[in-house]
XYZ file of C-alpha atoms in Angstrom:
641
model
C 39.241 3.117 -20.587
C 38.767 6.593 -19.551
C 34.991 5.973 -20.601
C 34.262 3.020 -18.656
C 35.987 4.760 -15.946
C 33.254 7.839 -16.314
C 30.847 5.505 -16.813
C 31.582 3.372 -13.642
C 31.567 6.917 -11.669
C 28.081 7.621 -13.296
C 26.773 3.983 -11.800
C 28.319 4.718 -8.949
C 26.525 8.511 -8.080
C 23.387 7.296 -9.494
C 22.883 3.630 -7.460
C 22.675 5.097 -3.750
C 19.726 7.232 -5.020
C 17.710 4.385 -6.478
C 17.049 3.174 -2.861
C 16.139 6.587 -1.990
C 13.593 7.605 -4.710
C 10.597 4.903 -5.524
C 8.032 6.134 -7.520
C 6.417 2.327 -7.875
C 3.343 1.553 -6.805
C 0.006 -0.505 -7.652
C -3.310 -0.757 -6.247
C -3.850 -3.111 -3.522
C -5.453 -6.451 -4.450
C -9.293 -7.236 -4.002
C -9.827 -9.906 -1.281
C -11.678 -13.078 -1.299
C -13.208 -15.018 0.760
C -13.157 -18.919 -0.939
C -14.616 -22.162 0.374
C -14.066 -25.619 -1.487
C -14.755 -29.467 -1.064
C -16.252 -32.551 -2.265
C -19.458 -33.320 -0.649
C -18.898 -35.808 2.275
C -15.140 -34.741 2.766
C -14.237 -34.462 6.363
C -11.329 -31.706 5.676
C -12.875 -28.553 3.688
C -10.203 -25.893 2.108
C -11.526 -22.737 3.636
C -9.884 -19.719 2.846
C -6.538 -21.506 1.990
C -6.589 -23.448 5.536
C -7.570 -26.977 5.645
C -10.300 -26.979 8.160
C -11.827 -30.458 9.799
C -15.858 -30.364 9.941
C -18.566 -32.829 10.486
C -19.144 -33.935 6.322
C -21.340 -31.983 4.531
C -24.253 -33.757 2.513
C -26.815 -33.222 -0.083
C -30.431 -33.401 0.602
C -33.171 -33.242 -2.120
C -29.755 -31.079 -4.600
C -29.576 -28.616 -1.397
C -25.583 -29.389 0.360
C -25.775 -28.655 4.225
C -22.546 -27.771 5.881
C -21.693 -27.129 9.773
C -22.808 -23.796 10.936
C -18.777 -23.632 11.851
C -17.895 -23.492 7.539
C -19.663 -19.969 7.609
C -18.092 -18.400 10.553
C -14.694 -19.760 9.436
C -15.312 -18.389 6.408
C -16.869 -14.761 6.284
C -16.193 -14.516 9.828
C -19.465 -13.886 10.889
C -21.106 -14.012 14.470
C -23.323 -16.659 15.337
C -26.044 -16.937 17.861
C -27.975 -20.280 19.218
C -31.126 -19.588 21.055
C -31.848 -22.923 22.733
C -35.022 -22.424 23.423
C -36.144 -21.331 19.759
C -34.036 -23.733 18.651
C -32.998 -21.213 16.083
C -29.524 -19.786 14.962
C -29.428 -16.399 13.954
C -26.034 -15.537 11.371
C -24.979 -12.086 11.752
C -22.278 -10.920 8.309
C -21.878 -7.092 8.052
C -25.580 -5.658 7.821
C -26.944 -9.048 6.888
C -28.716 -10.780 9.620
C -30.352 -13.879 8.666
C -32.197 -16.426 11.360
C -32.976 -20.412 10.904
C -34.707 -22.569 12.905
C -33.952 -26.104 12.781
C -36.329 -28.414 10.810
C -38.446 -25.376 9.838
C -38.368 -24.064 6.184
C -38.980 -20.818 7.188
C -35.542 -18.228 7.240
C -35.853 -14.514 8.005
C -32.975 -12.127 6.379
C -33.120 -8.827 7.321
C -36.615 -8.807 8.933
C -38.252 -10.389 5.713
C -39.273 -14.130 6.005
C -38.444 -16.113 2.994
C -38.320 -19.970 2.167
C -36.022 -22.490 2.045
C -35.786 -25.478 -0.372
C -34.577 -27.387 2.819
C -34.895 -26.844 6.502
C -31.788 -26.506 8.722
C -30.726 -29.858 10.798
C -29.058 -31.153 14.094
C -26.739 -34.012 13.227
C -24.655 -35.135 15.757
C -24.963 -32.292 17.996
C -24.178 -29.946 15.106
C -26.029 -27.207 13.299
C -26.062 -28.586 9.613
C -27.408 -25.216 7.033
C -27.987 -24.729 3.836
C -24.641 -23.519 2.040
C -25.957 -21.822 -0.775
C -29.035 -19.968 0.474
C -26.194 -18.348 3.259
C -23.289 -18.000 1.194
C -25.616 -16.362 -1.818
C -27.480 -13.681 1.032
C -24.120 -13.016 1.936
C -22.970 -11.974 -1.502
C -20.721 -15.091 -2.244
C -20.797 -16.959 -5.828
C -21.586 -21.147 -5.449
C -20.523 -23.021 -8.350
C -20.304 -26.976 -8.819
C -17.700 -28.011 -11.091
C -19.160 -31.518 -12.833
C -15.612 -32.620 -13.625
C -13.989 -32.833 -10.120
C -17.727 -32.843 -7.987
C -16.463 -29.680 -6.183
C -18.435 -27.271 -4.218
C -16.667 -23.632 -4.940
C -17.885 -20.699 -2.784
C -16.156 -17.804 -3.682
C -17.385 -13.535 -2.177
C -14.517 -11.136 -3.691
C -14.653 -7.836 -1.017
C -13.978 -5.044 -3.768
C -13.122 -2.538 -0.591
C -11.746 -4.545 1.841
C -11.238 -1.505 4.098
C -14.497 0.120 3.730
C -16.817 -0.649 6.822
C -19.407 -0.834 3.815
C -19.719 -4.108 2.142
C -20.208 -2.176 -1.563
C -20.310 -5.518 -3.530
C -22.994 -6.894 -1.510
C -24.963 -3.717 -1.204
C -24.856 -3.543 -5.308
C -25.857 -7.045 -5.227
C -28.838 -6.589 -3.643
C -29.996 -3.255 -4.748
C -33.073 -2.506 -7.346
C -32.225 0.903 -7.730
C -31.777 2.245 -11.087
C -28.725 4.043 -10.998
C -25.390 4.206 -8.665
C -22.529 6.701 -8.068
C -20.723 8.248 -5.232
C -22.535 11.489 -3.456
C -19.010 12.630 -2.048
C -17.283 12.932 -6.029
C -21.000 13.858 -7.064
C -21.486 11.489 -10.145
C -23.852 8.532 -11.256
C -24.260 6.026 -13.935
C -27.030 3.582 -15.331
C -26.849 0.635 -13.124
C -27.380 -2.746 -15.082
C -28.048 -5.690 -12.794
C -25.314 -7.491 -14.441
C -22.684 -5.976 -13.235
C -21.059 -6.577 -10.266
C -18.317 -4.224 -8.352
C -14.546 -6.068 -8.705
C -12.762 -3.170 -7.174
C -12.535 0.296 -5.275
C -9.933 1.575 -3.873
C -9.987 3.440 -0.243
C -10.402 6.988 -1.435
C -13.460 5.995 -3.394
C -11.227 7.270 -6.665
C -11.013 4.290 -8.589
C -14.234 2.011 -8.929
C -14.195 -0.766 -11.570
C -17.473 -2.962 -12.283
C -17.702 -6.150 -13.944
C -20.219 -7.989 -16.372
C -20.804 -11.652 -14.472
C -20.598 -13.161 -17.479
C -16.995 -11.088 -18.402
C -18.107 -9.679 -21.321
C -17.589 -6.194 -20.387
C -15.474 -3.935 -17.835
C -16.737 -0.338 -16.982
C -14.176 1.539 -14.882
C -15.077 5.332 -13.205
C -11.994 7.702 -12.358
C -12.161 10.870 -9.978
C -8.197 12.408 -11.111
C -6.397 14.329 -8.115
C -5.011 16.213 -10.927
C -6.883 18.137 -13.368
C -5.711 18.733 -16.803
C -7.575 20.680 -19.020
C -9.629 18.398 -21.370
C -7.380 19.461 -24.733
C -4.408 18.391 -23.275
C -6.669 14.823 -22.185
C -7.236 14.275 -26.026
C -3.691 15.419 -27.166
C -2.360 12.751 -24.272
C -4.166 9.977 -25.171
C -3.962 10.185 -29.256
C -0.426 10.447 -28.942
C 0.608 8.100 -25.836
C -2.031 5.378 -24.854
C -3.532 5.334 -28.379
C -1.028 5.797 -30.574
C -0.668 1.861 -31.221
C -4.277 1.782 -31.654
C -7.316 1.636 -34.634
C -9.230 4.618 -33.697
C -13.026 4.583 -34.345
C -14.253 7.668 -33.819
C -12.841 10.760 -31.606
C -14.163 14.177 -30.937
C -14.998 16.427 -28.058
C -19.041 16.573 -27.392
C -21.644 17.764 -24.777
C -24.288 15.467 -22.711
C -27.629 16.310 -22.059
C -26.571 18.292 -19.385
C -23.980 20.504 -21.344
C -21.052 19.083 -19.922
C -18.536 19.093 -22.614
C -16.321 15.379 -22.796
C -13.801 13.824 -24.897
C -14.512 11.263 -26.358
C -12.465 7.825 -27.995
C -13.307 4.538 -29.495
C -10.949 2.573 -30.560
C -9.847 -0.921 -31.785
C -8.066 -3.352 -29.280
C -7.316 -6.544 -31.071
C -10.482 -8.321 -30.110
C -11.752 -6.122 -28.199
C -13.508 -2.585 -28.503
C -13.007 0.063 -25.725
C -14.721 3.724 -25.092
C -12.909 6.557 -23.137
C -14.425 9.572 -22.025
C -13.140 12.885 -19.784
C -14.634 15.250 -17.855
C -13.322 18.084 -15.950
C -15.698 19.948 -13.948
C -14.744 22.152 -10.914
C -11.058 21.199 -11.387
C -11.999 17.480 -11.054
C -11.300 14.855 -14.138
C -13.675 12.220 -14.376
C -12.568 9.139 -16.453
C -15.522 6.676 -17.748
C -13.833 3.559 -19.504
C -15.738 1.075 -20.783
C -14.280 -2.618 -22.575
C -16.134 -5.036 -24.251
C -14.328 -8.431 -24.866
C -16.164 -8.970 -28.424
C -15.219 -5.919 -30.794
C -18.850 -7.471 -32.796
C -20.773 -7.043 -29.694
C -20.002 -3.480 -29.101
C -20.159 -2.253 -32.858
C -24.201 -1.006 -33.444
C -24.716 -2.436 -30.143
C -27.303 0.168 -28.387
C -26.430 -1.084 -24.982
C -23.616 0.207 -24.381
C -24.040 3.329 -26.169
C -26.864 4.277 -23.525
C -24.832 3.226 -20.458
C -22.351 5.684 -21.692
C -24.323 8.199 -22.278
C -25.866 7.946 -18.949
C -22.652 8.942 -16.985
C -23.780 12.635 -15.233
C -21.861 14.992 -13.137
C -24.101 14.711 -10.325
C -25.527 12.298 -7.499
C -29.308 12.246 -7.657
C -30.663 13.371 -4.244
C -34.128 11.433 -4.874
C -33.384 8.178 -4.136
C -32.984 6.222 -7.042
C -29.382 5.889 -6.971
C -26.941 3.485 -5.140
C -24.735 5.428 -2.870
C -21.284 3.851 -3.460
C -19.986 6.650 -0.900
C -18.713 5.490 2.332
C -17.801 9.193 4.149
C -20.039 10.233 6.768
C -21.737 13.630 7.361
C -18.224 15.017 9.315
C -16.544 14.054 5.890
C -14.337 11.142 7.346
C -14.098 8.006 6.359
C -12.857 4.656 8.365
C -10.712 2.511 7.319
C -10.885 -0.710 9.011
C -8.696 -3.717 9.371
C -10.638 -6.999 10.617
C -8.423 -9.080 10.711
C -5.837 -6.991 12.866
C -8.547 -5.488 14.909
C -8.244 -2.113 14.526
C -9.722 1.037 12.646
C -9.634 5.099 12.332
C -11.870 7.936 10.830
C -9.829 9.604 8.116
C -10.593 12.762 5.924
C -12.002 11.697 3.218
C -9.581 13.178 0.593
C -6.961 10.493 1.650
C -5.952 7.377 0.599
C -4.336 4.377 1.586
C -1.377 2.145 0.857
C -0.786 -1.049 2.697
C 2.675 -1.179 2.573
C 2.637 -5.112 3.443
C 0.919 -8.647 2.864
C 0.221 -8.650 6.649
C -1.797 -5.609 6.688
C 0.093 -4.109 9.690
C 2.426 -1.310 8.136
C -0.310 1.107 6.339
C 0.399 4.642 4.914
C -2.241 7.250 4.340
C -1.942 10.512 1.846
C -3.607 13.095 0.791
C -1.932 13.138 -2.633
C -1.151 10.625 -5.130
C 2.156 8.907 -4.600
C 3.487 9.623 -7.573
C 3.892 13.276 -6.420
C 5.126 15.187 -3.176
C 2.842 14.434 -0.705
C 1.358 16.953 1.699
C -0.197 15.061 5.004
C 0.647 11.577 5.543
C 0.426 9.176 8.272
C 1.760 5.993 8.901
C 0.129 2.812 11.445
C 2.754 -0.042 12.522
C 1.182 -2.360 14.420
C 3.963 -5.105 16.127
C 4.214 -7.655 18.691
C 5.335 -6.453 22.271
C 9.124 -7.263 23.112
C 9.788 -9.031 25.881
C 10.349 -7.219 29.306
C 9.078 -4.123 26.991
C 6.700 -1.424 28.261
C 5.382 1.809 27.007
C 7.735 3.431 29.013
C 10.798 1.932 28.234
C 9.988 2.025 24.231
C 9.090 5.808 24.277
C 12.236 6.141 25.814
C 14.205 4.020 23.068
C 12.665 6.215 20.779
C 14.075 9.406 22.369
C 17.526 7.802 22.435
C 17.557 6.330 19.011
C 16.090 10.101 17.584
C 19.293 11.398 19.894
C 22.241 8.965 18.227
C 21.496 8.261 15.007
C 19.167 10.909 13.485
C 20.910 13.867 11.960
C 20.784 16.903 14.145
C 20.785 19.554 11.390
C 17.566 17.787 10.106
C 15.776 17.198 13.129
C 14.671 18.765 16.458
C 12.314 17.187 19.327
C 9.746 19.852 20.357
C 7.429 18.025 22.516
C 7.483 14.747 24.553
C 4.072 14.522 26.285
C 1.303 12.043 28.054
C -1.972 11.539 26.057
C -5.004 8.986 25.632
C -6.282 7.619 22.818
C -9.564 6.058 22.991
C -9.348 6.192 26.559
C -5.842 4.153 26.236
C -2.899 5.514 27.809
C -0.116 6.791 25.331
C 2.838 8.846 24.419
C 2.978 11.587 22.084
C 6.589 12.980 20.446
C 6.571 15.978 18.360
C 9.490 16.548 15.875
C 10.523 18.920 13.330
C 12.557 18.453 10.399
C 14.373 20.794 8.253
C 15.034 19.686 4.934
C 15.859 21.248 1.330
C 14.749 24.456 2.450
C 11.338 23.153 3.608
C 9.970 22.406 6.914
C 7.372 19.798 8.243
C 6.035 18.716 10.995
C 6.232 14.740 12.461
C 4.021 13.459 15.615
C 4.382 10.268 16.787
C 1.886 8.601 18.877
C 2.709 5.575 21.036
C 0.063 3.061 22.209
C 0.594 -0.354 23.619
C -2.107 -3.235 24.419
C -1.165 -6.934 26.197
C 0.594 -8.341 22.856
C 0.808 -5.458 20.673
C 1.811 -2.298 20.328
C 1.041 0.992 17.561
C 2.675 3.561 16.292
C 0.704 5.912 15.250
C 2.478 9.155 13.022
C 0.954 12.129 10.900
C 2.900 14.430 9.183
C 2.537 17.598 7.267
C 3.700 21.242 6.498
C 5.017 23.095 9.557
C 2.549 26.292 7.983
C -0.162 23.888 8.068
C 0.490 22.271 11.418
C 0.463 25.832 12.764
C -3.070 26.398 12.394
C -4.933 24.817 14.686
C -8.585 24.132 12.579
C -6.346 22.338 9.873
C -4.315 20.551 12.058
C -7.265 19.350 14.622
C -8.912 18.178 11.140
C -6.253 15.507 10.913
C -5.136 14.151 14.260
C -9.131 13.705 14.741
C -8.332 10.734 12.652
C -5.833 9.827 15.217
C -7.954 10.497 18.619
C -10.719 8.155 16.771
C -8.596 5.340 16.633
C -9.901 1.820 17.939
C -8.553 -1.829 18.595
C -9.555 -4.773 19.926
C -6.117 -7.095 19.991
C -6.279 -10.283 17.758
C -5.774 -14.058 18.596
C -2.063 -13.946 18.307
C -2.543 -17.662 17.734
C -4.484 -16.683 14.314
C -2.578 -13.622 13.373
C 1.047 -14.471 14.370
C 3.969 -12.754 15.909
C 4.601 -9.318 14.208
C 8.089 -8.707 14.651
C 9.355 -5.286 14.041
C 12.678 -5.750 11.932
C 13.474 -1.881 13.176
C 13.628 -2.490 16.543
C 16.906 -4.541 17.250
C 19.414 -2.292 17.752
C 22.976 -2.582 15.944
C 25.076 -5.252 16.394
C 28.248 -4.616 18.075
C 30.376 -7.837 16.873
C 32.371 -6.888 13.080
C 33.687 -9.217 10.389
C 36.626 -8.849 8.031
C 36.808 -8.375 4.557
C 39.748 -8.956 2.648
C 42.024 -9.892 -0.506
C 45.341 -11.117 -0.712
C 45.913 -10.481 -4.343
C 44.382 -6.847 -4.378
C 45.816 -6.135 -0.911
C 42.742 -4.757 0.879
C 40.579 -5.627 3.841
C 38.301 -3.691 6.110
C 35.981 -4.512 8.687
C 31.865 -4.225 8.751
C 29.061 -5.106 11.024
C 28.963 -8.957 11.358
C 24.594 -8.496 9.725
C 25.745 -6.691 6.598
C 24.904 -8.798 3.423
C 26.847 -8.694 -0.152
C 25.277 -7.206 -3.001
C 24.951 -9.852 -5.643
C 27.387 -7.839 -8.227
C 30.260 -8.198 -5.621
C 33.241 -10.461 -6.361
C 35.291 -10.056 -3.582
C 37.857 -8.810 -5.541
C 37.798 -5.334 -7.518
C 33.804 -5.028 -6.288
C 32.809 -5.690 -2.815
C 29.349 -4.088 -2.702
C 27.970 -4.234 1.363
C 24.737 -2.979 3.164
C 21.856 -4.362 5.067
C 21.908 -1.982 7.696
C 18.527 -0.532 8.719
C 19.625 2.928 8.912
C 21.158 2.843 5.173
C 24.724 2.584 5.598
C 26.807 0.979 3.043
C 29.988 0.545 1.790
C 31.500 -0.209 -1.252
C 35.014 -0.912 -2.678
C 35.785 -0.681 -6.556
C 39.715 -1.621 -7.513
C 40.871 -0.074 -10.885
C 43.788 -1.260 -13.188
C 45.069 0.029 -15.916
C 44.168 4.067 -14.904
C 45.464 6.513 -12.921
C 44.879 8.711 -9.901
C 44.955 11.683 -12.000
C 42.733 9.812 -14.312
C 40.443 9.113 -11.942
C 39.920 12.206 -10.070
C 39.891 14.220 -13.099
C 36.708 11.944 -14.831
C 34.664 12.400 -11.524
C 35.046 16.091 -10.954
C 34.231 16.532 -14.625
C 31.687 14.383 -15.161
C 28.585 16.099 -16.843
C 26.443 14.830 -14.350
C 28.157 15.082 -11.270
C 29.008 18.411 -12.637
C 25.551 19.506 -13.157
C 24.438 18.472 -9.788
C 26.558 20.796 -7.977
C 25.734 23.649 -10.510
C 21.905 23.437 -9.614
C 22.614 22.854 -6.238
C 21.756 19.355 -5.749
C 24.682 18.215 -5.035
C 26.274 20.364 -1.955
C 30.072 19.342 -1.172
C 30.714 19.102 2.287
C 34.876 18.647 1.914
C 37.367 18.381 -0.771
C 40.470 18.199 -0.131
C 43.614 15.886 -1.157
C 45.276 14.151 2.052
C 47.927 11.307 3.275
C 46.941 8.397 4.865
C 47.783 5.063 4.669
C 50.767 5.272 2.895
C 48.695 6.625 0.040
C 47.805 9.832 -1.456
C 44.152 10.394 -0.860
C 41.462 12.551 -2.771
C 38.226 12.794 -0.177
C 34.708 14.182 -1.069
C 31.965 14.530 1.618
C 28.671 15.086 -0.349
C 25.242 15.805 0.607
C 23.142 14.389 -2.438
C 19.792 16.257 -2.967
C 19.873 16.440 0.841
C 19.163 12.418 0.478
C 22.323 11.163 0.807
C 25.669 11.775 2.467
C 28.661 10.105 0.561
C 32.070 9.833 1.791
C 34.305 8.871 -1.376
C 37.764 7.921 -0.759
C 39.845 8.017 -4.401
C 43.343 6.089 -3.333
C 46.457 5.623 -5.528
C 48.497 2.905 -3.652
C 49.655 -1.018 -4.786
C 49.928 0.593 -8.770
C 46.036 0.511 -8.351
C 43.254 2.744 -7.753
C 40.893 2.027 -5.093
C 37.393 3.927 -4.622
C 36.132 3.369 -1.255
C 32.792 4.704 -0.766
C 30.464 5.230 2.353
C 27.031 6.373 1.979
C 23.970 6.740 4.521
C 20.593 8.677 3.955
C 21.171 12.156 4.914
C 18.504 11.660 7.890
C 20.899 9.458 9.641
C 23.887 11.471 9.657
C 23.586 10.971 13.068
C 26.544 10.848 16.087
C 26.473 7.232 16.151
C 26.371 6.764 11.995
C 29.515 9.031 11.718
C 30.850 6.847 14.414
C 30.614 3.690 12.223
C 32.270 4.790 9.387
C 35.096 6.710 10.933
C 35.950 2.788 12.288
C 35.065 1.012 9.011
C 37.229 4.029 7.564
C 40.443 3.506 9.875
C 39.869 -0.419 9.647
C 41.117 -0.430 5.508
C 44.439 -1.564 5.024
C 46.082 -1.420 1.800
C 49.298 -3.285 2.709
């Protein structure tokens, strides 16, 4: 018993920091932009929405579709010159112009011709589907079996103001790469860009006929290129058939290391590069291991990879950062964007789009600068005011005072917007950053805008004006809240005031909690009654123990190896420990600050021949006057009788 009893105390010390510590993440899924339908359906899926048109039809094998199936669908402008009678289709830096009945189109200032002249049917501008969708980097298929028209564009960088997909598409340059991470490759036309994420870090290309993947790497951590081979022999390859390994030069005397190997049907080629403390990462996969043995092809686009961007023209430029070395990242649909260094990348933290976080560093590691956009729908009766004030109040009654001090509270403008600006420090772990908060509100939405980084580096004035540039160039033009919804903020109610009671006749406990707090699904109401839901991290749990006793008990937690451990290295700082009489019971308390990430009040009771363990924890943060309010009353509200 006494090591399920050490064990439960483990589980128990362990859980609350779970929450705390997420190391999880994955890169953010390529959009697409999809059109389908039968010809001479009246009700086309566009996009997943069911959208009623005049009917397409077919004329001499070319389908013509209402000018209105295009702008619903890439979201492009459209202008009608009645007097040309001409319609001129404006997608990213495509601009293409039809006249009605005439075969003639222009795209991009060069005239080309149609297999079939636009039409007015009905008072609507019918075009030619394909010869559109295909200048506008989209796929057409038909599918014989179900007679369906599928128009499908995948936006590999769906925050880069630069449509990279489409720009591959139509380029007859002989080589691409980005000029910001200095490298280049062969460029075969067959390939087509699935995927790059913000930073420009991650690029992965595609054979149209998926026969082959190519994938280029820029690391934010160099390793020397030794440890690289050691690494992937004995971790990513160790299951595999290697073919051949080795570390070699190119042409250029870079040295690389180099792996084939064997993946069941498939043959894949790794090579590293480190150069100025930058790892480059060229992985190549070809679905038919027969394809890829002898097979020249792919041996030369290999080879081709160089540690440099040609300045002479006959390479793509992938790169999106501009000559300042910012990039934007944009957000159609929500109608906003900013200029951000280029060095940092970004994590939509939500299928809406309208929580994003930016860093400088990888997320798997600490990082430096960060910033954070929430973009919600205005409260009612709510002004800029009035919020900036909540703020203040909320910072004042629930955030922890040791942690963190208001320095500033100030007027601004942001793109000649009125706004609020709240500077904070926060002491932590024996470290110190820097948070400012910017507050901007519109009609029906309002931002928050928030960058933070080391107080050192906040304190010099050319670093920090590098990064809250990105914050004076923000932009927005407020969506059609009919289109993009009600964004409600699930942070900004406050607490609830009303409480509910908890109890057990047969254990002899009850307390009370918020009336919003949800079970955990491993409660029972019985000897585990597991509670949170609050959105500053409160909890409470109650664990009832038979067959033990308090001496038991107390002993297996103050000696546990962990626990133990945790207050030798200093993670684990107790606050209190002392034994006490309340209740009708004899009491051992602990007040612990764990890793300076959470504050746990643990209760270990003897009373009813049982043992209770009655445990309050709350991120450290929000040890706040109005936190240590709630659980003194959650505290005083257990009875044992």
């Amino acid at each position: 018993m006494k090591k399920v009893v050490a064990l439960l105390f483990f589980l128990i010390f362990t859980f609350c920091l779970v929450s705390a510590v997420n190391a999880d993440s994955s890169k953010e899924s390529p959009k697409k932009i999809a059109i389908s339908f039968r010809v001479g359906d009246e009700f086309l899926l566009i996009n997943n929405k069911y959208v009623q048109v005049q009917k397409p039809f077919v004329v001499n094998d070319v389908t013509l579709v209402p000018v209105r199936v295009i702008t619903e669908a890439f979201g492009a402008e459209v202008k009608w010159n009645g007097e040309e009678k001409s319609v001129l289709l404006k997608y990213e830096d495509i601009n293409i112009k039809l006249v009605i009945g005439s075969k003639k189109a222009v795209v991009n200032g060069v005239e080309t011709t149609l297999q079939e002249a636009p039409v007015l049917q009905n008072g609507t501008t019918m075009v030619p589907l394909r010869f559109i969708s295909e200048n506008f980097g989209a796929d057409v298929t038909y599918i014989d079996e179900t007679k369906e028209i599928k128009v499908v564009k995948i936006i590999a960088s769906p925050h880069s103001v630069r449509d990279l997909r489409l720009i591959l598409r139509r380029s007859e340059k002989e080589r691409m790469g980005d000029s910001y991470y200095n490298w280049s490759i062969s460029f075969p036309k067959e390939l087509d860009l699935e995927y790059r994420n913000f930073k420009g870090s991650y690029y992965e290309f595609c054979a149209k006929d998926g026969s082959y993947t190519l994938s280029v790497t820029t690391g934010n951590l160099p390793d020397p290129l030794d440890y690289v081979q050691y690494s992937m022999k004995n971790g990513e390859l160790k299951k595999y058939t290697i073919l051949k390994e080795g570390m070699f030069r190119n042409e250029d005397g870079d040295e690389y290391v180099y792996f084939s190997w064997k993946d069941g049907s498939s043959a894949c080629e790794y090579r590293a590069f480190n150069k100025n403390n930058i790892l480059f990462e060229v992985r190549l996969k070809v679905n038919d291991y027969n394809n890829y043995i002898g097979n020249d092809k792919f041996r030369k686009l290999m080879d081709s990879f160089r540690l440099v961007f040609p300045d002479d023209g006959t390479a793509e430029d992938l790169s999106d950062v501009d000559s300042k070395n910012y990039r934007i990242y944009q957000d159609k649909t929500l109608g906003w964007s900013f200029a951000f260094p280029a060095e940092v990348d970004a994590y939509p933290e939500n299928k809406a789009g309208n929580y994003v976080f930016l860093t400088d560093t990888p997320y798997y590691i600490l990082r430096n600068i960060q910033y954070e956009i929430e973009m919600y729908s205005i409260e009612e009766g709510m002004t800029l005011d009035k919020f900036f004030e909540k703020q203040i109040k909320e910072i004042k009654d629930y955030y922890n005072p040791e942690v963190f001090e208001i320095l500033e509270q100030k007027d601004g403008t942001i793109g000649g917007v009125r706004s609020k600006e709240l500077v904070i420090r926060k002491k932590q772990d024996g470290s110190t950053r820097i948070y400012k908060y910017f507050y901007i509100f519109g009609e029906k939405y309002r931002y928050v805008i928030c960058y933070y980084m080391w107080e050192s580096d906040y304190n010099n004035p050319d670093f920090r004006n590098k990064f809250e540039y990105a914050v004076k160039s923000f932009t927005f033009t407020e969506p059609d809240e009919s289109e993009t919804g009600k964004l409600t903020d699930p942070k900004f109610a406050d607490r609830v005031s009303s409480f509910m009671k908890l109890s057990n006749d047969e254990y002899k406990w009850s307390f009370e909690i918020p009336s919003t707090w949800k079970p955990h699904p491993d409660t029972n109401w019985k000897t585990i009654v597991l509670y949170g839901g609050d959105k500053y991290g409160v909890r409470v749990d109650l664990y009832v123990l038979e067959n033990i006793t308090y001496d038991e008990c107390v002993y297996n937690y103050e000696n546990h190896e962990g626990i133990k451990a945790s207050i030798e290295n200093g993670g684990y700082k107790r606050i209190v420990e002392e034994e006490v009489h309340e209740k009708g019971a004899t009491i051992k308390k602990y007040v612990t600050n764990q890793y300076d990430l959470i504050r746990e009040y643990r209760y270990v009771i003897s009373k009813n021949g049982l043992v209770y363990i009655f445990l309050m924890t709350l991120p450290e943060d929000y040890v706040g006057p109005k936190n240590v309010q709630l659980l003194d009353k959650i505290w005083k509200s257990l009875s044992l009788d």
